[in-house]
Coordinates of C-alpha atoms in Angstrom, one line a residue:
Chain A
M1 CA -43.1 24.4 4.0
T2 CA -44.6 26.7 1.3
W3 CA -42.8 27.6 -1.9
E4 CA -43.2 30.7 -3.9
N5 CA -43.9 30.2 -7.6
F6 CA -40.6 31.7 -8.7
E7 CA -38.5 29.6 -6.3
M8 CA -40.1 26.5 -7.7
I9 CA -39.1 27.5 -11.2
R10 CA -35.6 28.4 -10.2
A11 CA -35.2 25.0 -8.4
G12 CA -36.2 23.2 -11.6
A13 CA -33.9 25.3 -13.7
V14 CA -30.8 24.9 -11.5
L15 CA -31.4 21.1 -11.2
G16 CA -31.8 20.9 -15.0
A17 CA -28.6 23.0 -15.5
G18 CA -26.7 20.5 -13.4
F19 CA -28.0 17.5 -15.3
S20 CA -27.3 19.2 -18.6
V21 CA -23.7 20.0 -18.1
G22 CA -22.9 17.1 -15.9
F23 CA -24.1 14.3 -18.2
A24 CA -22.8 16.1 -21.3
A25 CA -19.3 16.2 -19.8
I26 CA -19.3 12.4 -19.5
G27 CA -19.6 11.8 -23.2
A28 CA -17.3 14.5 -24.4
A29 CA -14.5 13.6 -21.9
V30 CA -14.6 9.8 -22.8
G31 CA -14.6 10.6 -26.5
E32 CA -11.7 13.0 -26.3
G33 CA -9.7 10.7 -24.1
Y34 CA -10.2 7.9 -26.6
A35 CA -8.9 10.1 -29.4
A36 CA -5.9 11.2 -27.3
G37 CA -5.1 7.6 -26.4
K38 CA -5.1 6.5 -30.1
A39 CA -2.9 9.5 -31.0
S40 CA -0.3 8.5 -28.4
Q41 CA -0.4 4.9 -29.6
T42 CA 0.3 6.1 -33.1
L43 CA 3.1 8.4 -32.1
A44 CA 4.8 5.6 -30.1
Y45 CA 5.8 4.0 -33.4
R46 CA 5.7 7.0 -35.8
P47 CA 7.1 9.9 -33.8
E48 CA 8.0 11.8 -36.9
L49 CA 4.3 12.3 -37.8
S50 CA 3.6 14.2 -34.6
G51 CA 2.5 17.4 -36.4
D52 CA -0.2 15.7 -38.6
V53 CA -1.4 13.4 -35.8
L54 CA -1.7 16.2 -33.3
K55 CA -3.6 18.4 -35.7
T56 CA -6.1 15.6 -36.6
M57 CA -6.5 14.7 -32.9
L58 CA -7.3 18.3 -32.0
V59 CA -9.8 18.7 -34.8
G60 CA -11.5 15.4 -33.9
Q61 CA -11.6 16.4 -30.2
A62 CA -13.1 19.8 -31.1
V63 CA -16.0 17.9 -32.8
A64 CA -16.4 15.6 -29.8
E65 CA -16.4 18.7 -27.6
T66 CA -19.4 20.2 -29.5
A67 CA -21.8 17.9 -27.5
G68 CA -20.3 19.2 -24.3
I69 CA -20.6 22.8 -25.4
F70 CA -24.3 22.2 -26.3
G71 CA -24.8 21.1 -22.7
L72 CA -23.0 24.2 -21.4
V73 CA -25.1 26.5 -23.5
I74 CA -28.3 24.9 -22.3
A75 CA -27.1 25.1 -18.7
M76 CA -26.3 28.8 -19.1
L77 CA -29.7 29.4 -20.7
L78 CA -31.4 27.5 -17.8
L79 CA -29.5 29.7 -15.2
F80 CA -30.4 33.0 -16.8
T81 CA -33.8 32.8 -18.6
P82 CA -36.2 31.9 -15.8
N83 CA -38.4 34.8 -14.7
A84 CA -41.2 35.3 -12.3
A85 CA -43.8 35.7 -15.0
Q86 CA -43.6 32.1 -16.1
P87 CA -46.2 29.5 -14.9
T88 CA -45.2 27.0 -12.3
I89 CA -45.2 24.1 -14.7
A90 CA -42.1 25.7 -16.4
A91 CA -40.0 24.2 -13.5
W92 CA -40.7 20.7 -14.9
A93 CA -40.1 21.9 -18.5
F94 CA -36.6 23.2 -17.4
L95 CA -35.9 19.9 -15.7
G96 CA -36.9 18.0 -18.9
A97 CA -34.7 20.4 -21.0
G98 CA -31.6 19.6 -18.9
L99 CA -32.2 15.9 -19.1
A100 CA -32.8 15.9 -22.8
M101 CA -29.6 17.9 -23.6
G102 CA -27.4 16.2 -21.0
L103 CA -28.2 12.6 -21.7
S104 CA -28.2 13.0 -25.5
A105 CA -24.7 14.5 -25.4
I106 CA -23.3 11.3 -23.7
G107 CA -23.6 9.1 -26.8
C108 CA -22.6 11.8 -29.3
G109 CA -19.5 12.8 -27.4
I110 CA -18.3 9.1 -27.3
G111 CA -19.4 8.6 -30.9
A112 CA -17.5 11.6 -32.2
G113 CA -14.4 10.5 -30.4
L114 CA -14.2 7.1 -32.0
P115 CA -13.6 8.2 -35.6
A116 CA -11.1 10.8 -34.3
G117 CA -9.1 8.0 -32.7
S118 CA -9.1 5.8 -35.8
A119 CA -8.1 8.8 -38.0
C120 CA -5.0 9.2 -35.8
L121 CA -4.2 5.5 -36.2
G122 CA -4.9 5.7 -39.9
I123 CA -2.5 8.6 -40.4
G124 CA 0.2 6.5 -38.8
R125 CA -0.5 3.8 -41.3
Q126 CA -1.0 5.9 -44.4
P127 CA 0.5 9.4 -43.9
S128 CA -0.1 10.4 -47.6
A129 CA -3.9 10.1 -47.1
S130 CA -4.1 12.4 -44.1
A131 CA -6.3 15.1 -45.8
Q132 CA -8.8 12.4 -47.0
L133 CA -8.9 10.8 -43.6
T134 CA -9.5 14.1 -41.8
T135 CA -12.4 14.9 -44.2
L136 CA -14.0 11.5 -43.7
M137 CA -13.6 11.8 -40.0
L138 CA -15.3 15.2 -40.0
I139 CA -18.2 13.9 -42.0
G140 CA -18.6 10.8 -39.9
A141 CA -18.3 12.6 -36.6
G142 CA -20.6 15.4 -37.8
V143 CA -23.4 12.8 -38.7
A144 CA -22.8 11.2 -35.3
Q145 CA -23.6 14.6 -33.7
S146 CA -27.0 14.8 -35.3
T147 CA -28.8 13.2 -32.4
A148 CA -27.2 15.7 -30.0
I149 CA -28.6 18.4 -32.2
Y150 CA -32.0 16.8 -31.8
G151 CA -31.5 16.8 -28.1
F152 CA -30.5 20.5 -28.3
L153 CA -33.7 21.2 -30.3
I154 CA -35.9 19.5 -27.7
A155 CA -34.2 21.4 -24.9
L156 CA -34.8 24.7 -26.7
L157 CA -38.4 23.9 -27.3
L158 CA -38.9 23.0 -23.6
L159 CA -37.1 26.3 -22.7
F160 CA -39.0 28.7 -24.9
K161 CA -42.4 27.1 -25.6
K162 CA -45.4 29.0 -24.1
L163 CA -46.7 26.7 -21.4
P164 CA -50.3 26.5 -19.9
D165 CA -51.0 28.1 -16.5
V166 CA -52.6 25.0 -15.0
V167 CA -50.4 22.5 -13.3
S168 CA -51.6 19.0 -13.9
M169 CA -50.0 15.5 -13.5
P170 CA -50.2 14.7 -17.3
G171 CA -48.7 18.0 -18.2
I172 CA -45.7 17.5 -15.8
C173 CA -45.1 13.9 -16.9
A174 CA -45.3 14.8 -20.6
L175 CA -42.6 17.5 -20.2
V176 CA -40.3 15.3 -18.2
G177 CA -41.0 12.3 -20.4
A178 CA -40.2 14.2 -23.5
G179 CA -36.8 15.1 -22.0
L180 CA -36.1 11.5 -20.9
A181 CA -37.2 10.0 -24.3
M182 CA -34.9 12.3 -26.3
G183 CA -32.1 12.1 -23.9
F184 CA -31.8 8.3 -23.5
G185 CA -32.9 7.8 -27.1
A186 CA -29.9 9.7 -28.4
I187 CA -27.3 7.6 -26.5
G188 CA -27.4 4.5 -28.6
P189 CA -27.5 6.1 -32.1
G190 CA -24.6 8.4 -31.2
I191 CA -22.3 5.5 -30.1
G192 CA -23.5 3.3 -33.0
E193 CA -22.8 6.0 -35.7
G194 CA -19.4 6.6 -34.1
I195 CA -18.5 2.9 -34.5
A196 CA -19.6 2.9 -38.1
A197 CA -17.5 6.0 -38.8
E198 CA -14.5 4.5 -36.9
N199 CA -14.4 1.5 -39.1
A200 CA -14.9 3.4 -42.3
V201 CA -12.1 5.8 -41.5
Y202 CA -9.7 3.0 -40.7
Q203 CA -10.5 1.1 -43.9
V204 CA -9.9 4.3 -45.9
A205 CA -6.4 4.4 -44.3
R206 CA -5.8 0.8 -45.5
N207 CA -7.0 1.5 -49.0
P208 CA -7.5 5.2 -49.9
E209 CA -8.8 4.4 -53.4
N210 CA -12.0 2.9 -51.9
G211 CA -12.9 6.3 -50.3
T212 CA -16.1 7.0 -52.3
L213 CA -17.5 3.5 -51.8
L214 CA -16.7 3.5 -48.1
T215 CA -18.2 7.0 -47.6
R216 CA -21.4 5.7 -49.3
T217 CA -21.6 2.6 -47.2
M218 CA -20.9 4.5 -44.0
L219 CA -23.6 7.2 -44.7
V220 CA -26.2 4.5 -45.5
G221 CA -25.3 2.6 -42.4
Q222 CA -25.4 5.7 -40.2
A223 CA -28.7 6.8 -41.6
V224 CA -30.3 3.5 -40.6
A225 CA -28.5 3.5 -37.2
E226 CA -30.0 6.9 -36.5
S227 CA -33.6 5.8 -37.0
T228 CA -34.2 4.9 -33.3
G229 CA -33.0 8.4 -32.4
I230 CA -35.5 9.8 -34.9
Y231 CA -38.3 7.8 -33.3
S232 CA -37.4 9.3 -29.9
L233 CA -37.5 12.7 -31.5
V234 CA -41.0 12.0 -32.9
I235 CA -42.2 10.8 -29.5
A236 CA -40.7 13.8 -27.7
L237 CA -42.2 16.2 -30.1
L238 CA -45.6 14.5 -29.8
L239 CA -45.3 14.7 -26.0
I240 CA -44.4 18.4 -26.0
L241 CA -46.7 19.7 -28.8
G242 CA -49.6 17.4 -27.9
T243 CA -50.1 18.9 -24.4
Chain B
M1 CA -43.2 29.5 -32.7
E2 CA -46.7 29.3 -31.3
G3 CA -48.1 27.7 -34.5
L4 CA -45.6 24.8 -34.3
G5 CA -47.3 21.5 -35.1
E6 CA -50.4 23.0 -36.7
V7 CA -51.3 22.0 -40.3
A8 CA -53.7 23.5 -42.8
T9 CA -56.5 21.1 -43.5
W10 CA -59.4 20.6 -45.8
E11 CA -62.3 18.8 -44.1
M12 CA -65.3 17.2 -45.8
D13 CA -68.1 14.7 -45.0
M14 CA -68.6 11.9 -47.5
A15 CA -70.7 8.8 -47.3
G16 CA -70.8 9.0 -43.5
W17 CA -67.1 9.4 -43.1
H18 CA -65.5 12.6 -41.8
L19 CA -62.4 13.1 -44.0
V20 CA -59.5 15.4 -43.2
F21 CA -57.0 16.2 -45.9
N22 CA -53.6 17.9 -45.3
A23 CA -53.9 20.7 -47.9
T24 CA -50.2 21.6 -48.0
T25 CA -49.1 18.1 -48.5
I26 CA -51.4 17.5 -51.4
M27 CA -50.5 20.8 -53.1
M28 CA -46.8 20.2 -52.7
T29 CA -47.0 16.6 -53.9
L30 CA -48.8 17.9 -57.1
V31 CA -46.1 20.5 -57.5
I32 CA -43.3 17.9 -57.3
V33 CA -45.1 15.6 -59.7
A34 CA -45.5 18.5 -62.2
L35 CA -41.8 19.4 -61.8
L36 CA -40.7 15.8 -62.4
L37 CA -43.0 15.5 -65.5
L38 CA -41.4 18.7 -66.8
F39 CA -38.0 17.4 -66.1
G40 CA -38.7 14.1 -67.8
W41 CA -40.1 15.8 -70.9
Q42 CA -37.1 18.1 -71.1
A43 CA -34.6 15.2 -70.6
A44 CA -36.1 12.8 -73.1
R45 CA -37.1 15.4 -75.7
K46 CA -34.1 15.4 -78.0
R47 CA -31.9 12.3 -77.0
A48 CA -29.0 14.0 -78.7
P49 CA -25.4 12.6 -78.8
V50 CA -24.3 15.9 -77.2
P51 CA -26.8 16.0 -74.4
N52 CA -28.4 19.1 -72.9
L53 CA -28.3 19.8 -69.1
F54 CA -31.5 17.9 -68.3
Q55 CA -30.5 14.9 -70.3
V56 CA -27.1 14.7 -68.5
V57 CA -28.9 14.7 -65.1
G58 CA -31.5 12.2 -66.3
E59 CA -28.8 9.9 -67.6
L60 CA -26.9 10.2 -64.3
F61 CA -30.0 9.0 -62.3
V62 CA -30.7 6.2 -64.8
V63 CA -27.2 4.8 -65.0
T64 CA -26.6 4.9 -61.2
F65 CA -29.9 3.2 -60.3
W66 CA -29.8 0.7 -63.1
G67 CA -26.5 -0.5 -61.7
L68 CA -27.9 -0.8 -58.2
T69 CA -31.1 -2.5 -59.3
R70 CA -29.3 -5.0 -61.5
D71 CA -26.9 -5.8 -58.6
A72 CA -29.8 -6.6 -56.3
L73 CA -32.3 -8.3 -58.6
D74 CA -31.8 -10.6 -61.6
E75 CA -31.9 -9.1 -65.1
K76 CA -35.6 -9.7 -65.8
L77 CA -36.9 -8.4 -62.5
A78 CA -34.5 -5.5 -62.6
K79 CA -35.9 -4.4 -66.0
K80 CA -39.4 -4.6 -64.4
Y81 CA -38.7 -2.7 -61.2
F82 CA -36.1 -0.3 -62.3
P83 CA -38.6 2.5 -63.3
L84 CA -40.2 2.2 -59.9
I85 CA -36.8 2.5 -58.0
C86 CA -35.5 5.3 -60.1
S87 CA -38.6 7.4 -60.0
L88 CA -39.1 6.8 -56.3
F89 CA -35.6 8.2 -55.7
M90 CA -36.2 11.2 -57.9
F91 CA -39.5 11.9 -56.2
L92 CA -38.1 11.7 -52.7
V93 CA -35.0 13.7 -53.4
L94 CA -36.9 16.5 -55.0
S95 CA -39.5 16.4 -52.1
N96 CA -36.7 16.6 -49.5
W97 CA -34.9 19.4 -51.3
I98 CA -37.9 21.6 -52.1
G99 CA -38.1 22.8 -48.4
I100 CA -35.0 25.0 -48.9
I101 CA -37.1 27.3 -51.2
P102 CA -39.1 29.8 -49.2
W103 CA -42.8 29.3 -48.9
M104 CA -42.4 25.7 -50.1
E105 CA -42.8 22.7 -47.7
E106 CA -41.6 19.1 -48.0
P107 CA -44.4 16.6 -48.7
T108 CA -42.3 14.1 -46.9
K109 CA -42.7 16.1 -43.7
D110 CA -46.1 14.5 -43.4
L111 CA -46.3 10.9 -42.2
N112 CA -49.1 10.2 -44.7
T113 CA -46.8 10.5 -47.6
T114 CA -44.0 8.4 -46.3
L115 CA -46.4 5.8 -44.8
G116 CA -48.1 5.6 -48.2
L117 CA -44.9 5.0 -50.0
G118 CA -43.8 2.4 -47.3
I119 CA -47.0 0.5 -47.7
M120 CA -46.6 0.5 -51.5
G121 CA -43.2 -1.0 -51.1
F122 CA -44.5 -3.6 -48.7
F123 CA -47.2 -4.8 -51.1
I124 CA -44.8 -4.8 -54.1
A125 CA -42.2 -6.8 -52.2
H126 CA -44.7 -9.4 -51.0
F127 CA -46.4 -9.7 -54.4
C128 CA -42.9 -10.3 -55.9
G129 CA -42.2 -13.0 -53.2
I130 CA -45.5 -14.8 -54.0
Q131 CA -44.8 -14.6 -57.7
A132 CA -41.2 -15.8 -57.5
K133 CA -41.6 -18.6 -54.9
G134 CA -45.2 -19.7 -55.2
L135 CA -47.8 -19.3 -52.4
K136 CA -46.9 -22.4 -50.5
A137 CA -43.2 -21.6 -50.1
Y138 CA -44.1 -18.0 -49.4
V139 CA -46.3 -19.0 -46.5
K140 CA -43.9 -21.6 -45.3
Q141 CA -41.1 -19.1 -44.7
Y142 CA -43.2 -17.5 -41.9
F143 CA -43.0 -20.8 -40.0
E144 CA -39.2 -20.9 -40.1
P145 CA -37.2 -21.9 -38.1
M146 CA -39.9 -23.1 -35.7
F147 CA -43.7 -23.0 -36.2
F148 CA -44.4 -20.9 -33.1
M149 CA -42.1 -18.2 -34.5
M150 CA -45.0 -17.2 -36.9
P151 CA -46.3 -14.2 -34.9
L152 CA -42.8 -12.8 -34.5
N153 CA -42.1 -13.1 -38.2
V154 CA -45.3 -11.4 -39.1
I155 CA -44.7 -8.5 -36.7
G156 CA -41.1 -8.3 -38.1
E157 CA -42.5 -7.7 -41.6
I158 CA -44.9 -5.1 -40.4
A159 CA -42.2 -3.4 -38.4
K160 CA -40.3 -2.9 -41.6
V161 CA -43.0 -0.7 -43.0
V162 CA -43.2 1.3 -39.7
S163 CA -39.4 1.8 -39.6
I164 CA -38.9 2.8 -43.2
S165 CA -41.7 5.4 -43.1
F166 CA -41.0 6.8 -39.7
R167 CA -37.3 7.2 -40.5
L168 CA -37.9 9.4 -43.5
Y169 CA -40.7 11.4 -41.8
G170 CA -38.8 12.0 -38.6
N171 CA -35.7 13.1 -40.3
I172 CA -37.4 15.6 -42.6
M173 CA -39.8 16.9 -39.9
G174 CA -37.1 17.2 -37.3
G175 CA -34.9 19.1 -39.7
S176 CA -37.6 21.5 -40.6
I177 CA -38.5 22.1 -36.9
I178 CA -34.9 22.7 -36.0
I179 CA -34.6 25.3 -38.8
L180 CA -37.8 27.0 -37.6
V181 CA -36.8 27.1 -33.9
V182 CA -33.2 28.3 -34.6
T183 CA -34.5 31.0 -37.1
Y184 CA -36.9 32.2 -34.4
L185 CA -34.2 32.3 -31.7
V186 CA -31.5 34.1 -33.7
Y187 CA -33.9 36.3 -35.7
G188 CA -32.8 34.7 -39.0
L189 CA -29.2 35.8 -38.7
L190 CA -26.3 33.7 -40.0
L191 CA -27.1 30.2 -38.9
P192 CA -30.2 29.2 -40.9
P193 CA -28.5 28.9 -44.4
F194 CA -26.0 26.3 -43.0
L195 CA -28.8 24.4 -41.3
N196 CA -30.8 24.4 -44.5
A197 CA -27.8 23.1 -46.4
F198 CA -27.2 20.3 -43.9
F199 CA -30.8 19.2 -43.2
G200 CA -32.3 20.0 -46.6
L201 CA -29.5 19.0 -49.0
F202 CA -27.3 16.5 -47.2
V203 CA -29.8 14.7 -44.9
G204 CA -32.4 14.9 -47.6
T205 CA -30.3 13.1 -50.2
V206 CA -29.0 10.5 -47.8
Q207 CA -32.5 9.7 -46.5
A208 CA -34.0 9.5 -50.0
F209 CA -31.2 7.1 -51.0
V210 CA -31.7 5.0 -47.9
F211 CA -35.5 4.8 -48.5
T212 CA -35.0 3.7 -52.1
M213 CA -32.3 1.2 -51.2
L214 CA -34.4 -0.3 -48.5
T215 CA -37.4 -0.7 -50.8
L216 CA -35.1 -2.4 -53.3
V217 CA -33.6 -4.6 -50.6
Y218 CA -37.0 -5.7 -49.3
I219 CA -38.0 -6.7 -52.8
S220 CA -34.7 -8.7 -53.3
V221 CA -35.1 -10.4 -49.9
Q222 CA -38.6 -11.6 -50.8
V223 CA -37.4 -12.9 -54.3
R224 CA -34.6 -15.0 -53.0
Chain C
M1 CA -52.5 21.0 -7.3
D2 CA -55.5 18.6 -6.9
M3 CA -55.1 15.4 -8.7
S4 CA -57.6 12.6 -9.5
G5 CA -56.7 9.0 -10.0
A6 CA -57.3 9.2 -13.8
D7 CA -54.9 12.2 -14.0
F8 CA -52.3 10.2 -12.2
V9 CA -52.7 7.2 -14.6
R10 CA -52.6 9.5 -17.7
G11 CA -49.5 11.2 -16.4
M12 CA -47.7 7.9 -15.6
A13 CA -48.6 6.7 -19.1
L14 CA -47.0 9.7 -20.7
L15 CA -43.9 9.4 -18.5
G16 CA -43.8 5.7 -19.4
A17 CA -44.0 6.4 -23.1
G18 CA -41.0 8.7 -22.8
I19 CA -39.0 6.2 -20.8
A20 CA -40.0 3.3 -23.1
M21 CA -38.9 5.1 -26.3
G22 CA -35.8 6.5 -24.7
L23 CA -34.3 3.3 -23.2
G24 CA -35.6 1.2 -26.1
A25 CA -33.6 3.3 -28.6
I26 CA -30.2 2.6 -26.9
G27 CA -29.8 -1.0 -28.0
P28 CA -30.8 -0.8 -31.6
G29 CA -28.7 2.3 -32.1
V30 CA -25.5 0.7 -30.9
G31 CA -26.3 -2.6 -32.6
E32 CA -27.0 -1.1 -36.0
G33 CA -23.9 1.1 -35.7
Y34 CA -21.9 -2.1 -35.0
A35 CA -23.4 -3.7 -38.1
A36 CA -22.6 -0.6 -40.2
G37 CA -19.0 -0.6 -38.9
K38 CA -18.4 -4.2 -39.7
A39 CA -19.9 -3.7 -43.2
C40 CA -17.5 -0.8 -43.8
E41 CA -14.7 -3.1 -42.7
A42 CA -15.8 -5.8 -45.1
V43 CA -16.2 -3.3 -48.0
G44 CA -12.7 -2.1 -47.3
R45 CA -11.4 -5.7 -47.6
K46 CA -13.5 -6.7 -50.6
P47 CA -14.7 -3.6 -52.5
E48 CA -16.0 -5.7 -55.4
E49 CA -18.7 -7.2 -53.2
A50 CA -20.0 -3.8 -52.0
G51 CA -23.5 -4.3 -53.3
L52 CA -24.0 -7.6 -51.6
L53 CA -22.4 -6.3 -48.3
T54 CA -24.6 -3.2 -48.3
R55 CA -27.7 -5.4 -48.8
T56 CA -26.7 -7.8 -46.0
M57 CA -26.0 -4.8 -43.7
L58 CA -29.5 -3.3 -44.4
V59 CA -31.3 -6.6 -43.8
G60 CA -29.4 -7.2 -40.5
Q61 CA -30.1 -3.7 -39.4
A62 CA -33.8 -4.0 -40.2
V63 CA -34.0 -7.0 -38.0
S64 CA -32.1 -5.5 -35.1
E65 CA -34.2 -2.4 -35.4
S66 CA -37.4 -4.4 -34.6
T67 CA -37.0 -3.9 -30.8
G68 CA -36.8 -0.2 -31.4
I69 CA -40.1 -0.4 -33.4
Y70 CA -41.7 -2.3 -30.5
S71 CA -40.7 0.6 -28.2
L72 CA -42.2 3.1 -30.6
V73 CA -45.4 1.1 -30.9
V74 CA -45.7 0.8 -27.1
A75 CA -45.0 4.5 -26.6
L76 CA -47.6 5.5 -29.2
L77 CA -50.1 3.1 -27.5
L78 CA -49.4 4.6 -24.1
M79 CA -49.9 8.1 -25.5
F80 CA -53.0 7.6 -27.5
V81 CA -54.8 4.6 -26.1
V82 CA -54.4 4.8 -22.4
K83 CA -56.9 7.3 -21.1

């Protein structure tokens, strides 16, 4: 069985595309479902708030969807950018790109869904604070997305970096390892930052006048929770740029 | 895009050592120090009842961080370490923000800067601990709760330095690489200003605050 | 592709570095986020203790982060020490 160079690259790219959009869909779907469940729970006892709750739920779901859309964008790029002029090692880079984006979107999708759910619950509890809750939810979910953005960055680097012509075992393993490091590394921080934002949003609903204090505590906590994702980013960048 | 990960360096041989300096980092650190000195001179020049712009900003920094320092340490120590905490935050926040100006680069993008600041905080915290508790009690805390936990406690202390410096370095470097890559891909259209606002201003401020708070917390843990 | 044994070891070390850091980052991330969430809850209940609660949160997170640091150190060792 002999393979042409271009077939090898295409095989890596389509496999990467599948990983990218497949894994990314897990996180986004779980997060959005969580938000929708909490919204239904709220409406069961406050049906008159359906307008506000639905609006918040949809905004929150849109943020959670971002991670899935990143996965889709990378999958599309993987399907259409490969060309015959690229060296064979690009196949492994494409596989790594798909893994980095897909896995990193899992955590961030779930993480962005958590504050959306608690914002819906909070509006049921304190309808007058709904604008404040939506703003805090957007900040918290936006920060929880940042590790998905790092995954997106690693995927783009793997897609567009100029690669050497020689195929070597260290080169292959560095590219796939960079994808795995960033992908898995982003799962935990994404979920963790989501938990922090979830609790902060719910506490603002209990006591809207503590908003500033809670925002500060939430941002400090999230910044620290993100640090392991940052280490993964550092390792992935070293693996890519060092070879 | 091809030049990603390369740095401008000065190399020199001295006393048998081959020394490599990161030229950009040193230049930008000096620029930041100069800007801060200028700011301090402007803010403290008049001390008027009706303050000028610089005095207002300076008072804002001082009041906020005096409150935080006094909460964490007792009155006497707070007076001693407040200048360190406040100036550390001002240095870091200016360092993180300066990347949004074209042709300027953040000194915190280099691991040497953040690791240096982290090691500085480590030594200050442990010096405080020895001073407050005495050498015997200070050494004894490493053998808590069991004597064989000593290696883990020591590694835990060193891990704090690694974590505090890698967090700041990774955030700032990651942000600047994201801006570079996206700018390259969209030919500088539309997206980069928003990314600059998010990674430069928002993430920069949060990370500078976290670094300062952690230095303060490490000191207060050692003192108690 | 011809491959020597040393190449294979080097490649596996790089792959191992990626997996070590990736999997090692999951636990601390979730744990530190949980700590931050509970700290937010406590600040919501007792806003006047915010300083103490933030400090406790940061100390707890620093401890739970140490396994992530071990992963980072092992990953760096695998990348730069294993030849």
